[in-house]
Tab-separated table of C-alpha atoms and ligand atoms in Angstrom:
chain	number	residue	atom	x	y	z
E	1	MET	CA	-9.495	37.299	-20.757
E	2	TRP	CA	-8.623	39.484	-17.849
E	3	GLN	CA	-6.067	41.410	-19.943
E	4	ARG	CA	-8.709	42.264	-22.475
E	5	LEU	CA	-10.874	44.045	-19.848
E	6	SER	CA	-10.606	47.801	-19.630
E	7	PHE	CA	-8.607	49.320	-16.842
E	8	ARG	CA	-11.763	50.632	-15.077
E	9	THR	CA	-13.351	47.196	-15.203
E	10	GLN	CA	-10.172	45.618	-13.789
E	11	LEU	CA	-10.423	48.149	-10.963
E	12	PHE	CA	-14.153	47.792	-10.336
E	13	LEU	CA	-14.459	44.010	-10.478
E	14	PRO	CA	-12.359	43.352	-7.380
E	15	LEU	CA	-14.187	46.232	-5.510
E	16	GLY	CA	-17.503	44.652	-6.429
E	17	VAL	CA	-16.275	41.204	-5.354
E	18	MET	CA	-15.010	42.758	-2.065
E	19	PHE	CA	-18.433	44.338	-1.422
E	20	ILE	CA	-20.276	41.111	-2.022
E	21	ALA	CA	-17.788	39.137	0.074
E	22	ALA	CA	-18.176	41.605	2.971
E	23	LEU	CA	-21.996	41.278	2.737
E	24	LEU	CA	-21.717	37.457	2.727
E	25	MET	CA	-19.317	37.532	5.630
E	26	GLY	CA	-21.736	39.699	7.570
E	27	GLY	CA	-24.536	37.262	6.816
E	28	ILE	CA	-22.389	34.256	7.936
E	29	LEU	CA	-21.361	36.068	11.181
E	30	LEU	CA	-24.988	36.963	11.965
E	31	HIS	CA	-26.037	33.411	11.308
E	32	VAL	CA	-23.356	32.024	13.590
E	33	PHE	CA	-23.762	34.423	16.441
E	34	THR	CA	-27.478	35.109	16.388
E	35	THR	CA	-28.359	31.437	17.010
E	36	GLY	CA	-26.117	31.265	20.068
E	37	GLN	CA	-27.186	34.652	21.306
E	38	LEU	CA	-30.963	33.805	21.121
E	39	ALA	CA	-30.433	30.552	22.970
E	40	GLU	CA	-28.394	32.330	25.683
E	41	GLU	CA	-30.865	35.155	26.034
E	42	ASN	CA	-33.825	32.782	26.582
E	43	GLU	CA	-32.057	30.351	28.931
E	44	PRO	CA	-33.101	32.217	32.157
E	45	ALA	CA	-36.694	32.315	31.015
E	46	GLN	CA	-36.564	28.580	30.269
E	47	ARG	CA	-35.260	28.026	33.839
E	48	SER	CA	-38.075	30.215	35.226
E	49	THR	CA	-40.623	28.157	33.325
E	50	ARG	CA	-39.202	25.008	34.887
E	51	ALA	CA	-39.590	26.617	38.391
E	52	VAL	CA	-43.146	27.771	37.654
E	53	ALA	CA	-44.020	24.136	36.522
E	54	GLU	CA	-42.448	22.710	39.698
E	55	ALA	CA	-44.222	25.203	41.896
E	56	LEU	CA	-47.570	24.496	40.187
E	57	ASN	CA	-47.146	20.787	40.481
E	58	SER	CA	-46.310	21.108	44.183
E	59	ALA	CA	-49.325	23.430	44.660
E	60	LEU	CA	-51.546	20.907	42.952
E	61	ARG	CA	-50.238	18.169	45.088
E	62	SER	CA	-51.004	19.964	48.302
E	63	SER	CA	-54.300	21.413	47.164
E	64	GLU	CA	-57.632	19.997	48.226
E	65	ASN	CA	-59.199	20.931	44.926
E	66	PRO	CA	-56.335	20.723	42.457
E	67	ARG	CA	-58.628	21.210	39.455
E	68	ARG	CA	-59.739	24.617	40.803
E	69	THR	CA	-56.248	25.557	41.765
E	70	LEU	CA	-55.204	24.752	38.239
E	71	ASP	CA	-58.076	26.735	36.725
E	72	ASP	CA	-57.233	29.673	39.013
E	73	PHE	CA	-53.609	29.527	37.828
E	74	VAL	CA	-54.521	29.265	34.129
E	75	GLY	CA	-56.996	32.128	34.533
E	76	ARG	CA	-54.294	34.389	35.923
E	77	LEU	CA	-51.853	33.739	33.176
E	78	ASP	CA	-51.435	36.671	30.826
E	79	ALA	CA	-52.357	35.597	27.289
E	80	SER	CA	-49.380	37.457	25.860
E	81	SER	CA	-46.826	35.975	28.306
E	82	ASP	CA	-44.067	33.731	27.046
E	83	ILE	CA	-45.165	31.108	29.630
E	84	GLN	CA	-48.534	29.390	28.831
E	85	PHE	CA	-50.457	26.330	30.025
E	86	HIS	CA	-51.382	23.898	27.335
E	87	SER	CA	-54.070	21.336	28.235
E	88	ALA	CA	-53.556	17.695	27.436
E	89	GLU	CA	-57.155	16.706	27.814
E	90	ALA	CA	-58.955	15.157	24.973
E	91	GLY	CA	-60.293	17.604	22.456
E	92	SER	CA	-57.577	20.203	23.056
E	93	PRO	CA	-55.773	21.435	20.035
E	94	PRO	CA	-52.083	20.435	19.606
E	95	PHE	CA	-49.620	22.950	20.886
E	96	ALA	CA	-48.473	25.460	18.217
E	97	PRO	CA	-45.280	27.508	18.930
E	98	ARG	CA	-45.485	31.273	18.365
E	99	PRO	CA	-44.902	32.252	14.732
E	100	LEU	CA	-41.604	33.962	14.098
E	101	GLN	CA	-43.019	36.561	11.756
E	102	GLY	CA	-45.401	39.343	12.598
E	103	PRO	CA	-46.474	42.529	10.861
E	104	HIS	CA	-43.067	44.311	11.677
E	105	SER	CA	-40.740	41.402	11.461
E	106	PRO	CA	-37.834	41.054	8.975
E	107	PRO	CA	-38.397	39.380	5.591
E	108	GLY	CA	-38.663	35.616	5.408
E	109	TRP	CA	-35.306	35.041	3.599
E	110	PHE	CA	-33.572	36.820	6.455
E	111	VAL	CA	-35.265	34.741	9.118
E	112	ASP	CA	-34.391	31.589	7.098
E	113	LEU	CA	-30.805	32.748	6.855
E	114	LEU	CA	-30.573	33.109	10.625
E	115	ALA	CA	-31.786	29.536	11.135
E	116	VAL	CA	-33.538	30.512	14.430
E	117	PRO	CA	-33.367	27.507	16.889
E	118	ASP	CA	-36.497	26.056	18.344
E	119	LEU	CA	-36.531	27.488	21.879
E	120	HIS	CA	-39.883	26.347	23.026
E	121	ILE	CA	-39.877	23.923	25.973
E	122	ALA	CA	-42.677	22.126	27.903
E	123	PHE	CA	-42.878	20.784	31.509
E	124	PRO	CA	-45.689	18.385	32.395
E	125	VAL	CA	-48.370	19.305	34.968
E	126	THR	CA	-49.943	16.384	36.850
E	127	ILE	CA	-52.852	15.946	39.209
E	128	GLY	CA	-52.387	12.832	41.100
E	129	SER	CA	-50.761	10.555	38.591
E	130	GLN	CA	-52.582	12.034	35.584
E	131	ARG	CA	-50.863	14.441	33.253
E	132	VAL	CA	-53.316	17.214	32.653
E	133	GLY	CA	-51.209	19.438	30.511
E	134	ASP	CA	-47.909	21.278	30.162
E	135	ILE	CA	-46.364	24.512	31.272
E	136	VAL	CA	-44.946	25.681	27.922
E	137	PHE	CA	-42.293	28.302	27.298
E	138	SER	CA	-42.792	29.701	23.785
E	139	PRO	CA	-40.893	33.029	23.421
E	140	ASP	CA	-41.849	35.903	21.148
E	141	LEU	CA	-38.662	36.363	19.071
E	142	SER	CA	-39.986	39.156	16.783
E	143	ALA	CA	-38.300	41.956	18.724
E	144	ALA	CA	-34.934	40.146	18.833
E	145	LEU	CA	-35.152	39.344	15.131
E	146	PHE	CA	-36.083	42.867	14.244
E	147	GLU	CA	-33.094	44.156	16.147
E	148	THR	CA	-30.871	41.756	14.240
E	149	TRP	CA	-32.439	42.897	10.970
E	150	ALA	CA	-31.821	46.511	11.859
E	151	GLY	CA	-28.192	45.690	12.531
E	152	PHE	CA	-27.858	43.901	9.248
E	153	LEU	CA	-29.384	46.843	7.373
E	154	ALA	CA	-26.991	49.255	9.103
E	155	LEU	CA	-24.022	47.070	8.119
E	156	ALA	CA	-25.247	46.818	4.529
E	157	GLY	CA	-25.834	50.596	4.431
E	158	VAL	CA	-22.343	51.351	5.664
E	159	LEU	CA	-20.963	48.914	3.092
E	160	VAL	CA	-22.920	50.495	0.233
E	161	VAL	CA	-21.765	53.976	1.219
E	162	LEU	CA	-18.131	52.807	1.548
E	163	ALA	CA	-18.255	50.904	-1.754
E	164	GLY	CA	-19.838	53.920	-3.496
E	165	LEU	CA	-17.190	56.283	-2.130
E	166	THR	CA	-14.397	53.880	-3.077
E	167	ALA	CA	-15.826	53.523	-6.607
E	168	VAL	CA	-16.132	57.300	-7.087
E	169	ILE	CA	-12.450	57.760	-5.898
E	170	ALA	CA	-11.253	54.903	-8.133
E	171	TYR	CA	-13.158	56.330	-11.106
E	172	VAL	CA	-11.696	59.757	-10.723
E	173	LEU	CA	-8.210	58.416	-10.106
E	174	ALA	CA	-8.425	56.067	-13.060
E	175	GLY	CA	-9.677	58.971	-15.276
E	176	SER	CA	-6.788	61.188	-14.264
E	177	ALA	CA	-4.252	58.444	-14.982
E	178	LEU	CA	-5.979	57.164	-18.158
E	179	ARG	CA	-6.365	60.519	-19.925
E	180	PRO	CA	-2.696	61.253	-20.181
E	181	LEU	CA	-2.142	57.602	-21.207
E	182	GLN	CA	-4.702	58.026	-23.989
E	183	ASP	CA	-2.995	61.255	-25.040
E	184	LEU	CA	0.330	59.368	-25.116
E	185	GLY	CA	-1.170	56.511	-27.214
E	186	ALA	CA	-2.695	59.054	-29.687
E	187	GLY	CA	0.640	60.870	-29.864
E	188	LEU	CA	2.573	57.637	-30.557
E	189	THR	CA	0.013	56.882	-33.364
E	190	ARG	CA	0.664	60.319	-34.813
E	191	ILE	CA	4.412	59.676	-34.681
E	192	ARG	CA	3.992	56.313	-36.410
E	193	ARG	CA	2.070	58.100	-39.279
E	194	GLY	CA	4.904	60.508	-39.621
E	195	ASP	CA	3.428	63.580	-37.827
E	196	TYR	CA	6.363	64.663	-35.752
E	197	ALA	CA	5.326	68.283	-35.322
E	198	THR	CA	2.348	67.904	-32.909
E	199	PRO	CA	3.811	67.483	-29.364
E	200	ILE	CA	2.209	65.119	-26.868
E	201	PRO	CA	0.941	67.072	-23.857
E	202	VAL	CA	3.147	66.368	-20.793
E	203	VAL	CA	0.560	65.902	-18.091
E	204	GLY	CA	-0.529	63.305	-15.448
E	205	PRO	CA	1.430	61.483	-12.822
E	206	PRO	CA	5.306	61.799	-12.935
E	207	GLU	CA	5.767	58.343	-14.452
E	208	ILE	CA	3.504	59.100	-17.375
E	209	ARG	CA	4.883	62.692	-17.780
E	210	GLN	CA	8.343	61.109	-18.090
E	211	SER	CA	7.038	58.737	-20.869
E	212	CYS	CA	5.415	61.748	-22.638
E	213	LYS	CA	8.725	63.660	-22.581
E	214	GLU	CA	10.581	60.616	-23.919
E	215	ALA	CA	8.052	60.185	-26.712
E	216	ASN	CA	8.425	63.877	-27.642
E	217	ALA	CA	12.201	63.521	-27.725
E	218	LEU	CA	11.781	60.427	-29.952
E	219	ALA	CA	9.550	62.462	-32.307
E	220	ALA	CA	12.141	65.183	-32.518
E	221	THR	CA	14.935	62.646	-33.304
E	222	LEU	CA	12.698	61.000	-35.939
E	223	ALA	CA	11.841	64.391	-37.515
E	224	GLN	CA	15.568	65.122	-37.723
E	225	LEU	CA	16.256	61.695	-39.193
E	226	SER	CA	13.468	62.023	-41.719
E	227	GLN	CA	14.734	65.482	-42.713
E	228	ASP	CA	18.298	64.013	-43.103
E	229	ASN	CA	16.858	61.167	-45.144
E	230	ARG	CA	14.951	63.481	-47.468
E	231	GLU	CA	18.039	65.635	-47.991
E	232	LEU	CA	20.146	62.555	-48.676
E	233	LEU	CA	17.606	61.261	-51.189
E	234	HIS	CA	17.399	64.704	-52.788
E	235	ARG	CA	21.136	64.837	-53.122
E	236	MET	CA	21.230	61.246	-54.486
E	237	VAL	CA	18.574	61.952	-57.082
E	238	SER	CA	20.258	65.230	-58.154
E	239	LEU	CA	23.561	63.385	-58.403
E	240	GLN	CA	21.924	60.756	-60.545
E	241	ASP	CA	20.499	63.452	-62.801
E	242	ASP	CA	23.763	65.295	-63.030
E	243	GLU	CA	25.524	62.026	-63.903
E	244	ARG	CA	22.957	61.289	-66.601
E	245	ARG	CA	23.396	64.781	-67.979
E	246	ASP	CA	27.184	64.433	-68.092
E	247	LEU	CA	26.849	60.995	-69.771
E	248	ALA	CA	24.398	62.397	-72.251
E	249	ARG	CA	26.760	65.310	-72.994
E	250	GLU	CA	29.671	62.896	-73.554
E	251	LEU	CA	27.639	60.710	-75.814
E	252	HIS	CA	26.295	63.707	-77.746
E	253	ASP	CA	29.565	65.642	-77.995
E	254	GLU	CA	31.961	62.699	-78.461
E	255	LEU	CA	30.145	59.796	-79.998
E	256	GLY	CA	27.825	61.981	-82.194
E	257	PRO	CA	30.603	63.712	-84.161
E	258	LEU	CA	32.550	60.379	-84.517
E	259	LEU	CA	29.545	58.511	-85.935
E	260	PHE	CA	28.806	61.501	-88.194
E	261	SER	CA	32.436	61.501	-89.505
E	262	ILE	CA	32.298	57.719	-90.082
E	263	ARG	CA	29.088	58.169	-92.016
E	264	ALA	CA	30.498	61.137	-94.007
E	265	GLY	CA	33.650	59.177	-94.709
E	266	THR	CA	31.770	56.144	-95.905
E	267	ILE	CA	29.638	58.279	-98.201
E	268	ALA	CA	32.722	59.974	-99.608
E	269	LEU	CA	34.384	56.574	-100.041
E	270	SER	CA	31.426	55.175	-101.801
E	271	GLU	CA	31.352	58.131	-104.219
E	272	THR	CA	35.068	57.682	-105.162
E	273	SER	CA	35.157	53.921	-105.325
E	274	PRO	CA	33.445	51.558	-107.731
E	275	ARG	CA	30.057	50.430	-106.335
E	276	THR	CA	30.387	46.893	-107.466
E	277	GLY	CA	31.631	43.694	-105.820
E	278	ASN	CA	32.433	43.024	-102.279
E	279	LEU	CA	33.547	46.565	-101.494
E	280	GLY	CA	30.152	47.980	-102.491
E	281	ASN	CA	28.347	45.507	-100.239
E	282	SER	CA	30.708	46.196	-97.331
E	283	MET	CA	30.196	49.983	-97.626
E	284	GLN	CA	26.442	49.583	-97.532
E	285	GLU	CA	26.898	47.314	-94.520
E	286	VAL	CA	28.947	49.977	-92.778
E	287	MET	CA	26.390	52.664	-93.659
E	288	ARG	CA	23.565	50.631	-92.230
E	289	SER	CA	25.530	49.886	-89.012
E	290	VAL	CA	26.409	53.583	-88.662
E	291	GLU	CA	22.804	54.610	-89.069
E	292	ALA	CA	21.708	52.029	-86.520
E	293	LEU	CA	24.353	53.239	-84.089
E	294	GLN	CA	23.175	56.875	-84.610
E	295	HIS	CA	19.595	55.924	-84.021
E	296	THR	CA	20.561	53.932	-80.868
E	297	ASN	CA	22.668	56.912	-79.648
E	298	ARG	CA	19.683	59.257	-80.076
E	299	ARG	CA	17.405	56.874	-78.221
E	300	ILE	CA	19.901	56.523	-75.331
E	301	LEU	CA	20.213	60.331	-75.258
E	302	ASP	CA	16.428	60.664	-75.114
E	303	ARG	CA	16.311	58.320	-72.148
E	304	LEU	CA	19.279	59.701	-70.277
E	305	ARG	CA	18.363	63.337	-70.430
E	306	PRO	CA	14.882	64.912	-70.847
E	307	LEU	CA	16.537	67.630	-72.948
E	308	TYR	CA	13.357	69.382	-73.646
E	309	ILE	CA	12.352	70.436	-70.173
E	310	GLU	CA	14.576	73.485	-69.971
E	311	GLU	CA	13.899	74.487	-73.593
E	312	LEU	CA	10.268	73.522	-74.066
E	313	GLY	CA	8.859	73.401	-70.570
E	314	LEU	CA	7.599	70.417	-68.679
E	315	GLU	CA	4.248	70.068	-70.458
E	316	ALA	CA	5.747	70.055	-73.880
E	317	SER	CA	8.479	67.653	-72.769
E	318	VAL	CA	5.871	65.212	-71.450
E	319	GLN	CA	3.897	65.531	-74.673
E	320	THR	CA	7.090	64.548	-76.581
E	321	LEU	CA	7.404	61.603	-74.244
E	322	LEU	CA	3.813	60.590	-74.906
E	323	ASN	CA	4.337	60.930	-78.703
E	324	ASN	CA	7.377	58.696	-78.522
E	325	PHE	CA	5.344	56.168	-76.632
E	326	ARG	CA	2.519	56.316	-79.249
E	327	ARG	CA	5.107	55.719	-82.000
E	328	GLN	CA	6.738	52.865	-80.070
E	329	ALA	CA	3.443	51.243	-79.033
E	330	PRO	CA	0.761	51.968	-81.625
E	331	HIS	CA	-1.288	49.087	-80.296
E	332	ILE	CA	-1.897	50.877	-76.964
E	333	GLY	CA	-4.357	53.828	-77.033
E	334	LEU	CA	-2.664	56.520	-74.972
E	335	THR	CA	-4.690	59.544	-73.810
E	336	ALA	CA	-3.537	62.359	-71.589
E	337	ALA	CA	-4.802	65.398	-69.667
E	338	LEU	CA	-1.905	67.685	-68.859
E	339	ASP	CA	-2.305	70.883	-66.930
E	340	PRO	CA	-0.701	73.742	-68.880
E	341	GLY	CA	0.492	75.018	-65.500
E	342	LEU	CA	3.095	72.288	-65.607
E	343	ASN	CA	5.285	74.521	-67.777
E	344	GLY	CA	5.776	76.731	-64.624
E	345	ILE	CA	7.558	73.876	-62.919
E	346	ASP	CA	11.275	73.270	-63.247
E	347	GLY	CA	14.254	71.943	-61.360
E	348	PRO	CA	14.110	68.647	-59.430
E	349	LEU	CA	10.295	68.686	-59.361
E	350	ALA	CA	10.071	68.824	-63.089
E	351	GLN	CA	12.713	66.125	-63.455
E	352	THR	CA	10.770	63.937	-61.046
E	353	VAL	CA	7.492	64.354	-62.929
E	354	TYR	CA	9.107	63.562	-66.184
E	355	ARG	CA	10.970	60.515	-64.921
E	356	LEU	CA	7.889	59.255	-63.125
E	357	ILE	CA	5.706	59.354	-66.235
E	358	GLN	CA	8.495	57.992	-68.362
E	359	GLU	CA	9.069	54.945	-66.085
E	360	ALA	CA	5.377	54.321	-65.531
E	361	LEU	CA	4.800	54.256	-69.244
E	362	THR	CA	7.726	52.050	-69.876
E	363	ASN	CA	6.234	49.622	-67.251
E	364	VAL	CA	2.826	49.768	-68.959
E	365	LEU	CA	4.581	48.771	-72.185
E	366	ARG	CA	6.676	45.995	-70.630
E	367	HIS	CA	4.374	44.471	-68.051
E	368	ALA	CA	0.764	45.519	-68.206
E	369	ALA	CA	-0.538	43.845	-71.508
E	370	ALA	CA	-2.841	46.874	-71.669
E	371	ARG	CA	-4.999	48.193	-74.503
E	372	ASN	CA	-5.402	51.647	-73.154
E	373	ALA	CA	-3.410	53.976	-70.976
E	374	HIS	CA	-4.060	57.363	-69.542
E	375	VAL	CA	-1.775	60.064	-68.091
E	376	GLN	CA	-3.188	62.820	-65.949
E	377	ALA	CA	-1.171	65.626	-64.430
E	378	SER	CA	-2.992	68.437	-62.630
E	379	ILE	CA	-2.255	71.151	-60.223
E	380	ALA	CA	-4.660	71.281	-57.261
E	381	GLY	CA	-3.975	74.032	-54.788
E	382	GLU	CA	-0.495	73.447	-53.321
E	383	ALA	CA	-0.049	69.980	-54.699
E	384	LEU	CA	0.703	68.345	-58.016
E	385	ALA	CA	-1.329	65.246	-58.726
E	386	ILE	CA	-0.138	62.715	-61.239
E	387	ASP	CA	-1.954	59.501	-62.227
E	388	ILE	CA	-0.722	57.008	-64.802
E	389	SER	CA	-3.318	54.309	-65.322
E	390	ASP	CA	-3.792	51.358	-67.701
E	391	ASP	CA	-6.490	48.691	-68.285
E	392	GLY	CA	-4.036	45.837	-68.047
E	393	ALA	CA	-3.869	42.850	-65.721
E	394	GLY	CA	-2.520	44.720	-62.745
E	395	PHE	CA	0.370	44.176	-60.428
E	396	PRO	CA	1.211	40.537	-59.674
E	397	ALA	CA	0.318	39.353	-56.227
E	398	ASP	CA	3.933	38.810	-55.251
E	399	ASN	CA	5.104	42.036	-56.888
E	400	VAL	CA	8.794	42.877	-56.314
E	401	PHE	CA	10.111	46.397	-56.859
E	402	GLY	CA	12.726	46.712	-59.546
E	403	ARG	CA	14.954	49.752	-60.255
E	404	GLY	CA	12.010	51.575	-61.845
E	405	LEU	CA	9.495	51.641	-58.886
E	406	THR	CA	12.325	51.969	-56.344
E	407	GLY	CA	13.646	55.016	-58.194
E	408	MET	CA	10.153	56.537	-58.384
E	409	HIS	CA	9.802	56.076	-54.626
E	410	GLU	CA	13.190	57.673	-53.915
E	411	ARG	CA	12.429	60.680	-56.118
E	412	VAL	CA	9.000	61.202	-54.632
E	413	ARG	CA	10.178	60.833	-51.018
E	414	ALA	CA	13.072	63.305	-51.685
E	415	LEU	CA	10.398	65.899	-52.484
E	416	SER	CA	8.214	64.907	-49.470
E	417	GLY	CA	5.497	63.493	-51.753
E	418	SER	CA	3.542	60.265	-51.720
E	419	LEU	CA	3.353	57.447	-54.184
E	420	SER	CA	0.770	54.616	-54.260
E	421	LEU	CA	0.104	51.742	-56.566
E	422	LEU	CA	-3.598	51.033	-56.811
E	423	ARG	CA	-6.083	48.746	-58.478
E	424	ALA	CA	-9.613	50.304	-58.971
E	425	ASP	CA	-12.377	49.824	-61.459
E	426	ASP	CA	-10.301	47.219	-63.372
E	427	ARG	CA	-7.507	49.694	-63.877
E	428	THR	CA	-4.022	49.859	-62.505
E	429	TYR	CA	-2.959	53.249	-61.084
E	430	VAL	CA	0.430	54.702	-60.258
E	431	ARG	CA	-0.628	57.722	-58.260
E	432	CYS	CA	1.644	60.437	-57.071
E	433	ARG	CA	1.132	63.558	-55.073
E	434	LEU	CA	3.927	66.127	-54.807
E	435	PRO	CA	3.871	69.395	-52.785
E	436	LEU	CA	4.479	72.486	-54.838
E	437	ALA	CA	5.879	74.558	-51.956
E	438	GLY	CA	8.571	76.926	-53.176
E	439	VAL	CA	7.872	76.080	-56.836
E	440	PRO	CA	6.766	79.038	-58.973
E	441	ILE	CA	3.709	78.209	-60.960
E	442	SER	CA	2.603	80.109	-64.023
E	443	ALA	CA	-0.566	79.102	-65.828
U	1	ATP	N1	1.569	48.947	-65.115
U	1	ATP	C1	1.949	47.705	-64.583
U	1	ATP	N2	1.139	46.658	-64.706
U	1	ATP	C2	1.422	45.413	-64.186
U	1	ATP	N3	2.591	45.186	-63.531
U	1	ATP	C3	3.429	46.229	-63.317
U	1	ATP	C4	3.175	47.527	-63.851
U	1	ATP	N4	4.171	48.338	-63.443
U	1	ATP	C5	5.046	47.551	-62.802
U	1	ATP	N5	4.662	46.302	-62.688
U	1	ATP	C6	5.253	45.214	-61.971
U	1	ATP	O1	6.106	45.755	-61.026
U	1	ATP	C7	7.378	45.171	-61.148
U	1	ATP	C8	8.436	46.150	-60.721
U	1	ATP	O2	8.516	47.197	-61.686
U	1	ATP	P1	9.840	48.095	-61.842
U	1	ATP	O3	9.607	49.153	-62.703
U	1	ATP	O4	10.255	48.422	-60.414
U	1	ATP	O5	10.909	46.962	-62.313
U	1	ATP	P2	10.980	46.393	-63.791
U	1	ATP	O6	10.188	47.187	-64.733
U	1	ATP	O7	10.637	44.949	-63.674
U	1	ATP	O8	12.549	46.513	-64.155
U	1	ATP	P3	13.354	47.919	-64.233
U	1	ATP	O9	14.230	47.917	-63.075
U	1	ATP	O10	14.082	47.794	-65.477
U	1	ATP	O11	12.349	49.076	-64.253
U	1	ATP	C9	7.479	44.711	-62.576
U	1	ATP	O12	8.334	43.694	-62.746
U	1	ATP	C10	6.026	44.300	-62.906
U	1	ATP	O13	5.834	43.025	-62.446
U	2	MG	MG1	10.339	49.287	-64.835
């Protein structure tokens, strides 16, 4: 839970808790000390009240007319004084201590928080043996409470200012540490996506600067490795093509003439020998086998080497490939849209386009169970876009790459292109994008 909070929240939560704890602590201290302080402050006044009560009682005892003496005393008492006389005669209202709150007093919750002790105290006044009333001490605490309230407000004010300042400093500091971290994160994402060229800005505190430098060094190493990898793939694919060309030449130059001479020999033999009996049957057998071998040899040659690219151009070679497919699979309706600009492409790029379409169509034939297929090759700006699609069942869920798809990937990566296998609108797509950089294009 805590880990999921943002860095700023993790910083501000403890600060907020500290602020509230400090306020609570202030409240508790006020509560503890104010109670004692009020009791202590009023203690002398309580003692004076006792002295006044004793003096009054003694004066009443020695007075000839105690009632008048008492009335004189009561009449001289200041109504606002903390010391008052409360009559105990029948009909007098019960004594009510002074209220704690007046017009300028602190709010009720604060007074409740302080738990002000009951400081009022009463000493009996007697005439003869009869208790005629009490000398009562009932202090006015509003000034003391207001003073405490003002102290509390000052404490809270200081705390608010301190907490605000701390929050601003923490916010600015967190921002200055987080921005480089965010840049670093964005940079690492770019590296993961294969963009090694955009450097991560080396800013922020030394620890983060060091990480940025390391990430930039990592990007440089990865760029080098990726370049090496592409060159290696390029070399591998070229070697593969060279080997196929050599093999095709051998088959064409060595096997072709041999098959031709066997066929010619068999024809000559059949013309000079009687055509009846076992010999005639055997010669026809040999002729059929030689023709089958020649046919197979031509098919292997076609697959091994797209002979036509150099002579006919890429577009015409692909058209030948498509025609072969139509002959081989008349049950699949094959349509195509080929950019005539393809004829301006040669070398490894042309080989790649040819092999890609060849393998994708072979896969349609072997795996798709499709009724229609479409080949599209177009030049858009600096890129060559190739789509081979079919309306078959699509790739199996647990599809495993064989030599065909692996070879396609290797060829495309060697040319810094991209290859994706998609399913959209009930069609299966093999989609390839190849950069044309450095390739002369003539429309
Ligand atoms: N157009 C397609 N429709 C449905 N499945 C396909 C299609 N193309 C390829 N696949 C699936 O992808 C798998 C891998 O294809 P890939 O060309 O790599 O190997 P392969 O055709 O099985 O054998 P090979 O190595 O001879 O090419 C296939 O076995 C097939 O299941
Ligand atoms: Mg295949």
